[in-house]
mmCIF file of C-alpha atoms in Angstrom:
data_model
loop_
_atom_site.group_PDB
_atom_site.id
_atom_site.type_symbol
_atom_site.label_atom_id
_atom_site.label_comp_id
_atom_site.label_asym_id
_atom_site.label_seq_id
_atom_site.Cartn_x
_atom_site.Cartn_y
_atom_site.Cartn_z
ATOM 1 C CA MET A 1 -0.114 0.016 -0.166
ATOM 2 C CA ASN A 2 2.051 3.374 -1.776
ATOM 3 C CA GLU A 3 1.385 6.566 1.356
ATOM 4 C CA ILE A 4 -1.668 8.307 -0.598
ATOM 5 C CA THR A 5 -3.754 5.181 -0.982
ATOM 6 C CA LEU A 6 -2.777 4.586 2.993
ATOM 7 C CA LEU A 7 -4.131 8.297 3.544
ATOM 8 C CA ARG A 8 -7.396 7.173 1.508
ATOM 9 C CA THR A 9 -8.559 5.050 3.190
ATOM 10 C CA HIS A 10 -7.199 5.310 6.942
ATOM 11 C CA GLY A 11 -6.633 9.501 7.216
ATOM 12 C CA PRO A 12 -8.115 12.920 8.898
ATOM 13 C CA ASP A 13 -10.653 12.355 5.692
ATOM 14 C CA ALA A 14 -11.600 9.110 4.995
ATOM 15 C CA PRO A 15 -15.252 7.454 5.062
ATOM 16 C CA GLU A 16 -15.732 5.907 8.679
ATOM 17 C CA ALA A 17 -15.200 1.652 8.829
ATOM 18 C CA PRO A 18 -17.828 -0.531 8.896
ATOM 19 C CA VAL A 19 -19.334 -1.743 12.401
ATOM 20 C CA GLU A 20 -17.724 -5.113 10.561
ATOM 21 C CA VAL A 21 -15.084 -4.621 10.131
ATOM 22 C CA LEU A 22 -14.595 -2.505 14.023
ATOM 23 C CA THR A 23 -16.711 -5.602 15.171
ATOM 24 C CA ASN A 24 -14.150 -8.583 13.987
ATOM 25 C CA ALA A 25 -10.927 -6.416 14.209
ATOM 26 C CA ARG A 26 -11.704 -6.064 18.746
ATOM 27 C CA GLU A 27 -12.662 -9.660 18.949
ATOM 28 C CA ARG A 28 -8.876 -10.388 17.281
ATOM 29 C CA LEU A 29 -7.256 -8.155 19.181
ATOM 30 C CA LEU A 30 -9.072 -9.553 22.555
ATOM 31 C CA ASP A 31 -9.136 -12.839 20.812
ATOM 32 C CA GLU A 32 -4.762 -12.090 21.719
ATOM 33 C CA PHE A 33 -5.204 -10.286 25.211
ATOM 34 C CA GLY A 34 -6.695 -13.366 26.194
ATOM 35 C CA ALA A 35 -4.136 -15.926 25.673
ATOM 36 C CA ALA A 36 -1.193 -13.013 26.494
ATOM 37 C CA PRO A 37 0.086 -13.318 29.903
ATOM 38 C CA ALA A 38 -2.575 -12.913 32.778
ATOM 39 C CA ARG A 39 0.363 -10.597 34.360
ATOM 40 C CA ARG A 40 0.083 -8.623 31.836
ATOM 41 C CA THR A 41 -0.019 -4.489 33.279
ATOM 42 C CA SER A 42 -3.427 -2.155 33.081
ATOM 43 C CA ARG A 43 -1.989 -0.355 30.431
ATOM 44 C CA ARG A 44 -1.388 -2.658 28.464
ATOM 45 C CA ARG A 45 -5.041 -4.701 27.675
ATOM 46 C CA THR A 46 -6.013 -0.229 27.886
ATOM 47 C CA PHE A 47 -4.218 0.030 24.930
ATOM 48 C CA LEU A 48 -5.405 -3.268 23.411
ATOM 49 C CA VAL A 49 -9.231 -2.435 23.614
ATOM 50 C CA ALA A 50 -8.348 0.972 22.622
ATOM 51 C CA ALA A 51 -6.183 -0.629 19.425
ATOM 52 C CA ALA A 52 -9.082 -3.323 18.434
ATOM 53 C CA ALA A 53 -11.928 -0.503 19.210
ATOM 54 C CA ALA A 54 -9.941 2.034 16.288
ATOM 55 C CA ALA A 55 -9.056 -0.624 14.022
ATOM 56 C CA VAL A 56 -6.652 1.208 12.350
ATOM 57 C CA ALA A 57 -3.604 0.630 11.423
ATOM 58 C CA VAL A 58 -1.018 3.750 10.267
ATOM 59 C CA THR A 59 2.842 2.948 9.321
ATOM 60 C CA ALA A 60 5.579 5.280 11.309
ATOM 61 C CA GLY A 61 6.783 6.850 7.912
ATOM 62 C CA VAL A 62 3.561 8.338 7.303
ATOM 63 C CA GLY A 63 2.889 9.769 11.155
ATOM 64 C CA LEU A 64 -0.862 10.503 11.499
ATOM 65 C CA ALA A 65 -2.352 9.758 14.051
ATOM 66 C CA ALA A 66 -5.517 7.562 14.540
ATOM 67 C CA ARG A 67 -8.811 9.039 13.850
ATOM 68 C CA PRO A 68 -10.535 7.986 17.100
ATOM 69 C CA THR A 69 -13.578 5.867 16.005
ATOM 70 C CA ASP A 70 -15.122 4.767 19.430
ATOM 71 C CA ARG A 71 -17.870 6.599 20.968
ATOM 72 C CA PRO A 72 -17.674 7.649 24.956
ATOM 73 C CA ALA A 73 -18.884 5.071 26.960
ATOM 74 C CA GLU A 74 -22.727 5.419 28.580
ATOM 75 C CA PRO A 75 -23.534 6.367 31.384
ATOM 76 C CA ILE A 76 -24.003 3.724 33.193
ATOM 77 C CA THR A 77 -28.022 4.169 34.994
ATOM 78 C CA LEU A 78 -28.804 1.309 37.908
ATOM 79 C CA VAL A 79 -32.713 0.038 37.076
ATOM 80 C CA ALA A 80 -34.620 -3.120 39.008
ATOM 81 C CA VAL A 81 -33.400 -6.578 37.861
ATOM 82 C CA ALA A 82 -35.214 -9.499 38.414
ATOM 83 C CA VAL A 83 -32.754 -12.585 38.825
ATOM 84 C CA PRO A 84 -34.962 -16.910 37.560
ATOM 85 C CA GLU A 85 -36.448 -18.587 39.961
ATOM 86 C CA PHE A 86 -36.866 -21.983 40.045
ATOM 87 C CA PRO A 87 -39.713 -23.167 38.377
ATOM 88 C CA LEU A 88 -40.263 -26.429 39.730
ATOM 89 C CA THR A 89 -40.774 -28.178 42.791
ATOM 90 C CA LEU A 90 -41.014 -31.542 44.397
ATOM 91 C CA ARG A 91 -44.149 -31.735 45.905
ATOM 92 C CA SER A 92 -43.879 -33.781 49.265
ATOM 93 C CA ARG A 93 -39.627 -33.485 49.504
ATOM 94 C CA PRO A 94 -39.018 -36.578 52.074
ATOM 95 C CA ALA A 95 -37.296 -35.321 55.116
ATOM 96 C CA ALA A 96 -34.156 -37.655 54.238
ATOM 97 C CA LEU A 97 -33.866 -34.622 51.890
ATOM 98 C CA GLN A 98 -32.119 -31.324 52.577
ATOM 99 C CA PRO A 99 -33.929 -27.989 50.694
ATOM 100 C CA PRO A 100 -32.199 -27.779 47.245
ATOM 101 C CA ARG A 101 -29.186 -25.616 46.263
ATOM 102 C CA TYR A 102 -29.692 -23.922 42.878
ATOM 103 C CA SER A 103 -27.943 -23.747 39.969
ATOM 104 C CA TYR A 104 -28.022 -21.307 37.305
ATOM 105 C CA GLU A 105 -26.866 -20.706 33.133
ATOM 106 C CA PRO A 106 -29.235 -19.591 30.354
ATOM 107 C CA GLY A 107 -30.345 -22.827 29.399
ATOM 108 C CA ARG A 108 -30.054 -25.019 32.449
ATOM 109 C CA PHE A 109 -31.780 -24.876 35.831
ATOM 110 C CA LEU A 110 -30.157 -27.197 38.404
ATOM 111 C CA ALA A 111 -31.513 -27.546 42.031
ATOM 112 C CA VAL A 112 -28.928 -30.332 44.026
ATOM 113 C CA PHE A 113 -30.986 -31.734 47.272
ATOM 114 C CA LEU A 114 -28.654 -33.160 49.342
ATOM 115 C CA SER A 115 -29.084 -36.377 52.127
ATOM 116 C CA ASP A 116 -28.299 -35.761 55.268
ATOM 117 C CA GLY A 117 -26.187 -39.038 54.946
ATOM 118 C CA GLY A 118 -24.904 -37.691 51.634
ATOM 119 C CA ALA A 119 -25.721 -40.609 50.110
ATOM 120 C CA ASP A 120 -29.058 -40.541 48.949
ATOM 121 C CA ASP A 121 -29.037 -37.169 46.812
ATOM 122 C CA VAL A 122 -31.610 -35.620 44.468
ATOM 123 C CA TRP A 123 -30.568 -33.681 41.316
ATOM 124 C CA LEU A 124 -33.299 -32.055 39.647
ATOM 125 C CA SER A 125 -32.495 -30.389 36.154
ATOM 126 C CA VAL A 126 -34.918 -27.606 33.878
ATOM 127 C CA ARG A 127 -33.783 -26.875 30.543
ATOM 128 C CA ASP A 128 -34.917 -25.415 27.538
ATOM 129 C CA ASP A 129 -33.730 -28.926 24.529
ATOM 130 C CA ARG A 130 -33.241 -32.478 25.536
ATOM 131 C CA PRO A 131 -29.953 -34.029 27.300
ATOM 132 C CA ASP A 132 -27.609 -35.355 26.235
ATOM 133 C CA ARG A 133 -27.173 -38.663 28.483
ATOM 134 C CA HIS A 134 -24.906 -41.238 28.162
ATOM 135 C CA THR A 135 -26.305 -44.539 29.515
ATOM 136 C CA ARG A 136 -26.038 -47.935 30.325
ATOM 137 C CA THR A 137 -29.584 -49.063 29.639
ATOM 138 C CA SER A 138 -32.756 -47.414 28.933
ATOM 139 C CA ARG A 139 -36.495 -47.950 28.610
ATOM 140 C CA GLN A 140 -39.805 -46.299 27.776
ATOM 141 C CA VAL A 141 -41.975 -45.057 31.415
ATOM 142 C CA THR A 142 -45.097 -42.228 32.100
ATOM 143 C CA VAL A 143 -44.513 -39.448 34.245
ATOM 144 C CA ALA A 144 -48.157 -37.881 35.177
ATOM 145 C CA GLY A 145 -49.423 -39.425 31.958
ATOM 146 C CA ARG A 146 -46.381 -37.925 29.434
ATOM 147 C CA PRO A 147 -44.310 -40.419 28.217
ATOM 148 C CA ALA A 148 -40.401 -40.261 29.582
ATOM 149 C CA GLU A 149 -37.323 -42.762 28.981
ATOM 150 C CA LEU A 150 -35.451 -44.079 32.907
ATOM 151 C CA SER A 151 -31.994 -44.310 31.954
ATOM 152 C CA GLU A 152 -29.239 -46.024 34.245
ATOM 153 C CA ASP A 153 -26.194 -43.753 34.128
ATOM 154 C CA ASP A 154 -22.927 -44.209 33.183
ATOM 155 C CA ASN A 155 -20.906 -43.610 36.386
ATOM 156 C CA PRO A 156 -17.233 -45.680 36.317
ATOM 157 C CA GLY A 157 -16.921 -45.894 39.669
ATOM 158 C CA GLY A 158 -19.042 -44.170 41.411
ATOM 159 C CA PRO A 159 -22.655 -44.570 42.643
ATOM 160 C CA ARG A 160 -25.218 -46.178 40.674
ATOM 161 C CA GLN A 161 -27.645 -42.933 38.636
ATOM 162 C CA LEU A 162 -30.564 -43.519 37.813
ATOM 163 C CA THR A 163 -32.354 -40.697 35.361
ATOM 164 C CA VAL A 164 -35.393 -40.448 34.785
ATOM 165 C CA THR A 165 -36.183 -37.990 32.276
ATOM 166 C CA TRP A 166 -39.749 -36.147 30.195
ATOM 167 C CA LYS A 167 -40.605 -33.444 28.037
ATOM 168 C CA ARG A 168 -42.819 -30.875 30.570
ATOM 169 C CA LYS A 169 -44.187 -29.099 28.522
ATOM 170 C CA SER A 170 -43.072 -27.279 24.908
ATOM 171 C CA GLY A 171 -38.820 -26.153 25.593
ATOM 172 C CA GLN A 172 -38.626 -27.432 29.011
ATOM 173 C CA TRP A 173 -37.656 -31.085 29.080
ATOM 174 C CA VAL A 174 -37.440 -32.464 33.309
ATOM 175 C CA SER A 175 -34.709 -34.319 34.448
ATOM 176 C CA LEU A 176 -34.550 -35.972 37.869
ATOM 177 C CA THR A 177 -31.389 -38.424 39.394
ATOM 178 C CA GLY A 178 -31.423 -40.462 41.462
ATOM 179 C CA HIS A 179 -29.121 -41.615 43.633
ATOM 180 C CA GLY A 180 -29.022 -44.263 46.909
ATOM 181 C CA ARG A 181 -32.462 -45.108 47.791
ATOM 182 C CA PHE A 182 -33.705 -42.997 44.725
ATOM 183 C CA ALA A 183 -32.007 -44.491 42.373
ATOM 184 C CA GLU A 184 -33.787 -47.260 42.181
ATOM 185 C CA ASP A 185 -37.348 -47.113 39.927
ATOM 186 C CA GLY A 186 -40.002 -46.930 42.443
ATOM 187 C CA ALA A 187 -38.627 -44.280 44.260
ATOM 188 C CA LEU A 188 -37.503 -42.352 41.669
ATOM 189 C CA LEU A 189 -40.680 -42.472 39.647
ATOM 190 C CA ARG A 190 -42.633 -41.661 42.446
ATOM 191 C CA LEU A 191 -40.339 -38.338 43.549
ATOM 192 C CA ALA A 192 -40.939 -37.243 39.997
ATOM 193 C CA GLY A 193 -44.840 -38.157 40.166
ATOM 194 C CA GLY A 194 -44.973 -35.179 42.285
ATOM 195 C CA VAL A 195 -43.184 -32.209 40.140
ATOM 196 C CA VAL A 196 -45.443 -29.538 40.055
ATOM 197 C CA ASP A 197 -45.122 -25.853 38.302
ATOM 198 C CA GLU A 198 -44.374 -23.403 42.182
ATOM 199 C CA PRO A 199 -41.946 -20.828 40.981
ATOM 200 C CA GLN A 200 -39.085 -20.960 43.711
ATOM 201 C CA PRO A 201 -36.983 -17.620 44.720
ATOM 202 C CA VAL A 202 -33.204 -18.590 45.566
ATOM 203 C CA PRO A 203 -31.608 -17.624 48.182
ATOM 204 C CA LEU A 204 -29.057 -15.331 46.946
ATOM 205 C CA ARG A 205 -30.464 -12.240 44.519
ATOM 206 C CA VAL A 206 -29.390 -8.402 43.777
ATOM 207 C CA ARG A 207 -32.060 -6.248 42.913
ATOM 208 C CA LEU A 208 -30.261 -3.616 40.773
ATOM 209 C CA ALA A 209 -27.889 -3.966 38.293
ATOM 210 C CA PRO A 210 -26.966 -1.293 35.250
ATOM 211 C CA ARG A 211 -29.928 -0.331 32.787
ATOM 212 C CA GLY A 212 -29.289 -3.925 30.372
ATOM 213 C CA TRP A 213 -27.501 -5.900 32.135
ATOM 214 C CA ARG A 214 -28.179 -10.399 32.917
ATOM 215 C CA VAL A 215 -28.160 -12.235 34.658
ATOM 216 C CA ALA A 216 -25.127 -14.873 33.202
ATOM 217 C CA SER A 217 -25.234 -17.447 36.186
ATOM 218 C CA PHE A 218 -25.090 -18.339 39.490
ATOM 219 C CA LYS A 219 -24.272 -21.666 41.487
ATOM 220 C CA ASP A 220 -25.096 -23.429 44.857
ATOM 221 C CA ASP A 221 -26.943 -20.367 46.149
ATOM 222 C CA THR A 222 -23.200 -18.955 46.317
ATOM 223 C CA ILE A 223 -22.322 -16.799 43.285
ATOM 224 C CA LEU A 224 -23.799 -15.286 40.755
ATOM 225 C CA THR A 225 -23.340 -12.983 38.486
ATOM 226 C CA LEU A 226 -24.485 -10.797 36.262
ATOM 227 C CA ARG A 227 -23.379 -9.492 32.454
ATOM 228 C CA GLY A 228 -23.559 -6.650 30.519
ATOM 229 C CA PRO A 229 -23.021 -5.669 26.290
ATOM 230 C CA SER A 230 -19.030 -5.386 26.804
ATOM 231 C CA PRO A 231 -16.600 -8.602 27.789
ATOM 232 C CA ASP A 232 -15.704 -5.801 30.951
ATOM 233 C CA ASP A 233 -19.243 -5.365 32.355
ATOM 234 C CA THR A 234 -19.723 -7.940 35.102
ATOM 235 C CA LEU A 235 -20.394 -8.326 38.789
ATOM 236 C CA ALA A 236 -20.141 -10.560 40.846
ATOM 237 C CA VAL A 237 -21.315 -12.133 44.114
ATOM 238 C CA GLN A 238 -20.263 -14.525 46.246
ATOM 239 C CA VAL A 239 -21.466 -14.889 49.500
ATOM 240 C CA VAL A 240 -18.207 -16.536 51.174
ATOM 241 C CA ALA A 241 -17.545 -17.569 55.502
ATOM 242 C CA GLY A 242 -16.663 -13.739 57.081
ATOM 243 C CA ARG A 243 -14.857 -11.028 56.445
ATOM 244 C CA ASP A 244 -11.561 -10.841 55.871
ATOM 245 C CA PRO A 245 -9.421 -9.094 57.883
ATOM 246 C CA ASP A 246 -6.953 -7.907 55.768
ATOM 247 C CA LEU A 247 -8.094 -7.087 52.165
ATOM 248 C CA LEU A 248 -5.907 -4.489 51.498
ATOM 249 C CA HIS A 249 -3.190 -7.795 50.798
ATOM 250 C CA THR A 250 -5.849 -10.077 49.589
ATOM 251 C CA VAL A 251 -7.786 -9.149 47.374
ATOM 252 C CA MET A 252 -5.741 -8.598 43.663
ATOM 253 C CA GLY A 253 -4.216 -5.962 42.426
ATOM 254 C CA ALA A 254 -5.290 -3.798 45.766
ATOM 255 C CA VAL A 255 -4.228 -0.058 45.332
ATOM 256 C CA GLU A 256 -6.537 1.079 47.966
ATOM 257 C CA GLU A 257 -9.337 0.512 50.935
ATOM 258 C CA ARG A 258 -11.127 2.453 52.691
ATOM 259 C CA PRO A 259 -14.863 2.238 54.884
ATOM 260 C CA VAL A 260 -18.196 3.148 54.133
ATOM 261 C CA THR A 261 -21.168 2.167 54.880
ATOM 262 C CA VAL A 262 -24.259 0.492 52.803
ATOM 263 C CA GLY A 263 -27.622 0.433 54.732
ATOM 264 C CA GLY A 264 -26.039 1.419 57.706
ATOM 265 C CA ARG A 265 -23.746 -1.066 58.225
ATOM 266 C CA ASP A 266 -20.207 -1.366 58.639
ATOM 267 C CA ALA A 267 -18.174 -2.328 54.905
ATOM 268 C CA ARG A 268 -15.179 -1.796 53.120
ATOM 269 C CA LEU A 269 -14.493 -0.832 50.198
ATOM 270 C CA VAL A 270 -10.939 -1.611 48.150
ATOM 271 C CA HIS A 271 -10.686 0.425 44.388
ATOM 272 C CA ALA A 272 -7.334 -2.081 42.665
ATOM 273 C CA GLU A 273 -6.088 -2.136 39.360
ATOM 274 C CA GLU A 274 -9.461 -3.321 37.705
ATOM 275 C CA MET A 275 -12.049 -3.794 39.563
ATOM 276 C CA TRP A 276 -14.387 -1.660 42.566
ATOM 277 C CA PHE A 277 -13.703 -4.824 45.306
ATOM 278 C CA LEU A 278 -16.397 -4.540 48.514
ATOM 279 C CA GLN A 279 -17.282 -7.012 51.822
ATOM 280 C CA THR A 280 -20.437 -5.917 53.199
ATOM 281 C CA GLU A 281 -23.132 -7.971 55.717
ATOM 282 C CA VAL A 282 -26.022 -8.127 54.643
ATOM 283 C CA PRO A 283 -29.245 -8.292 56.797
ATOM 284 C CA GLY A 284 -29.500 -11.844 58.327
ATOM 285 C CA GLY A 285 -25.873 -11.561 59.642
ATOM 286 C CA ALA A 286 -24.627 -13.412 55.872
ATOM 287 C CA VAL A 287 -20.849 -11.798 54.293
ATOM 288 C CA VAL A 288 -20.957 -11.130 50.558
ATOM 289 C CA ASN A 289 -17.803 -9.842 48.094
ATOM 290 C CA LEU A 290 -19.261 -7.820 45.349
ATOM 291 C CA GLN A 291 -16.800 -7.536 42.190
ATOM 292 C CA ALA A 292 -17.900 -4.539 39.717
ATOM 293 C CA PRO A 293 -16.085 -2.542 36.826
ATOM 294 C CA LEU A 294 -14.321 0.361 38.058
ATOM 295 C CA ARG A 295 -16.562 3.019 35.372
ATOM 296 C CA LEU A 296 -19.359 2.456 39.042
ATOM 297 C CA THR A 297 -19.032 4.829 41.046
ATOM 298 C CA VAL A 298 -18.981 4.574 43.695
ATOM 299 C CA ALA A 299 -21.954 4.999 45.001
ATOM 300 C CA GLN A 300 -23.638 3.415 42.497
ATOM 301 C CA VAL A 301 -21.461 0.211 44.150
ATOM 302 C CA ILE A 302 -23.038 1.143 47.319
ATOM 303 C CA ALA A 303 -26.638 1.115 46.014
ATOM 304 C CA ILE A 304 -26.358 -2.114 44.557
ATOM 305 C CA ALA A 305 -24.030 -4.013 47.179
ATOM 306 C CA GLU A 306 -27.497 -2.510 49.323
ATOM 307 C CA GLN A 307 -30.145 -4.220 47.545
ATOM 308 C CA VAL A 308 -28.677 -7.810 47.632
ATOM 309 C CA SER A 309 -30.343 -10.132 49.820
ATOM 310 C CA VAL A 310 -29.248 -13.748 51.078
ATOM 311 C CA THR A 311 -32.433 -15.952 52.716
ATOM 312 C CA PRO A 312 -31.238 -17.732 54.942
ATOM 313 C CA ARG A 313 -31.677 -21.744 55.137
ATOM 314 C CA ARG A 314 -34.951 -23.355 56.764
ATOM 315 C CA ARG A 315 -35.288 -27.326 56.757
#
């Protein structure tokens, strides 16, 4: 490419690059950054993201400044956010089973009912599509009048797993897996017949988030993650065992720690190189950690933390 062509293509008066070009360039450079060593400095990371957004290459011989094409980041507005509820319940939960622990990712919801002894657990899975299973044997049965498949799962070296899978309605496939005494045909099918439509709220919830951000996942009632339109737009809440007395040396990249107040309670806020990290106690006594992008203000981080709740587990 000669200098005249370069000026026409990338100079100050050149046409704006198509969205597809900018998107592809940004994704390539972000992939490159993701494969780079984890200890790159934040300055290097900022350079790569900016270069990807601009998607402009300029040779040293021409000496032209790259014309920025990124728009300034939209101001963040906090709005109410809904955490998905588990859509089903066991109508008669056996006394040996503890209350369920919930996990979620788009397209799949899981409730795990652990047993007091640790051998007779039950897993209830709800999916948008038919699950793939690796089975030893299977046969056709019915659950509440609907056709279903009863199968023994491959679990080399582990206890027997028996699973019944059926389509309850359009876009809802249900699997119930039993272990121990629930890995028997009659016991598992009796449980399956008691699966009913009764949405269950999950214990860990947040009610405020940046506009356009959605729940991406939660795990075992202890970790909740929300994501926005950008790969860097991630907010995470985690329930922890107790307060950490030395966050400044525990949080990676911590620069400064300061006391703040969350809902009238003392809390600690850490300004790290790439995030805000806040540790606070919520009503009921649970301690949570909240991680948020630096482009949120301190007031916004505190406002979100004030809308985190943890429901105590009951038998």
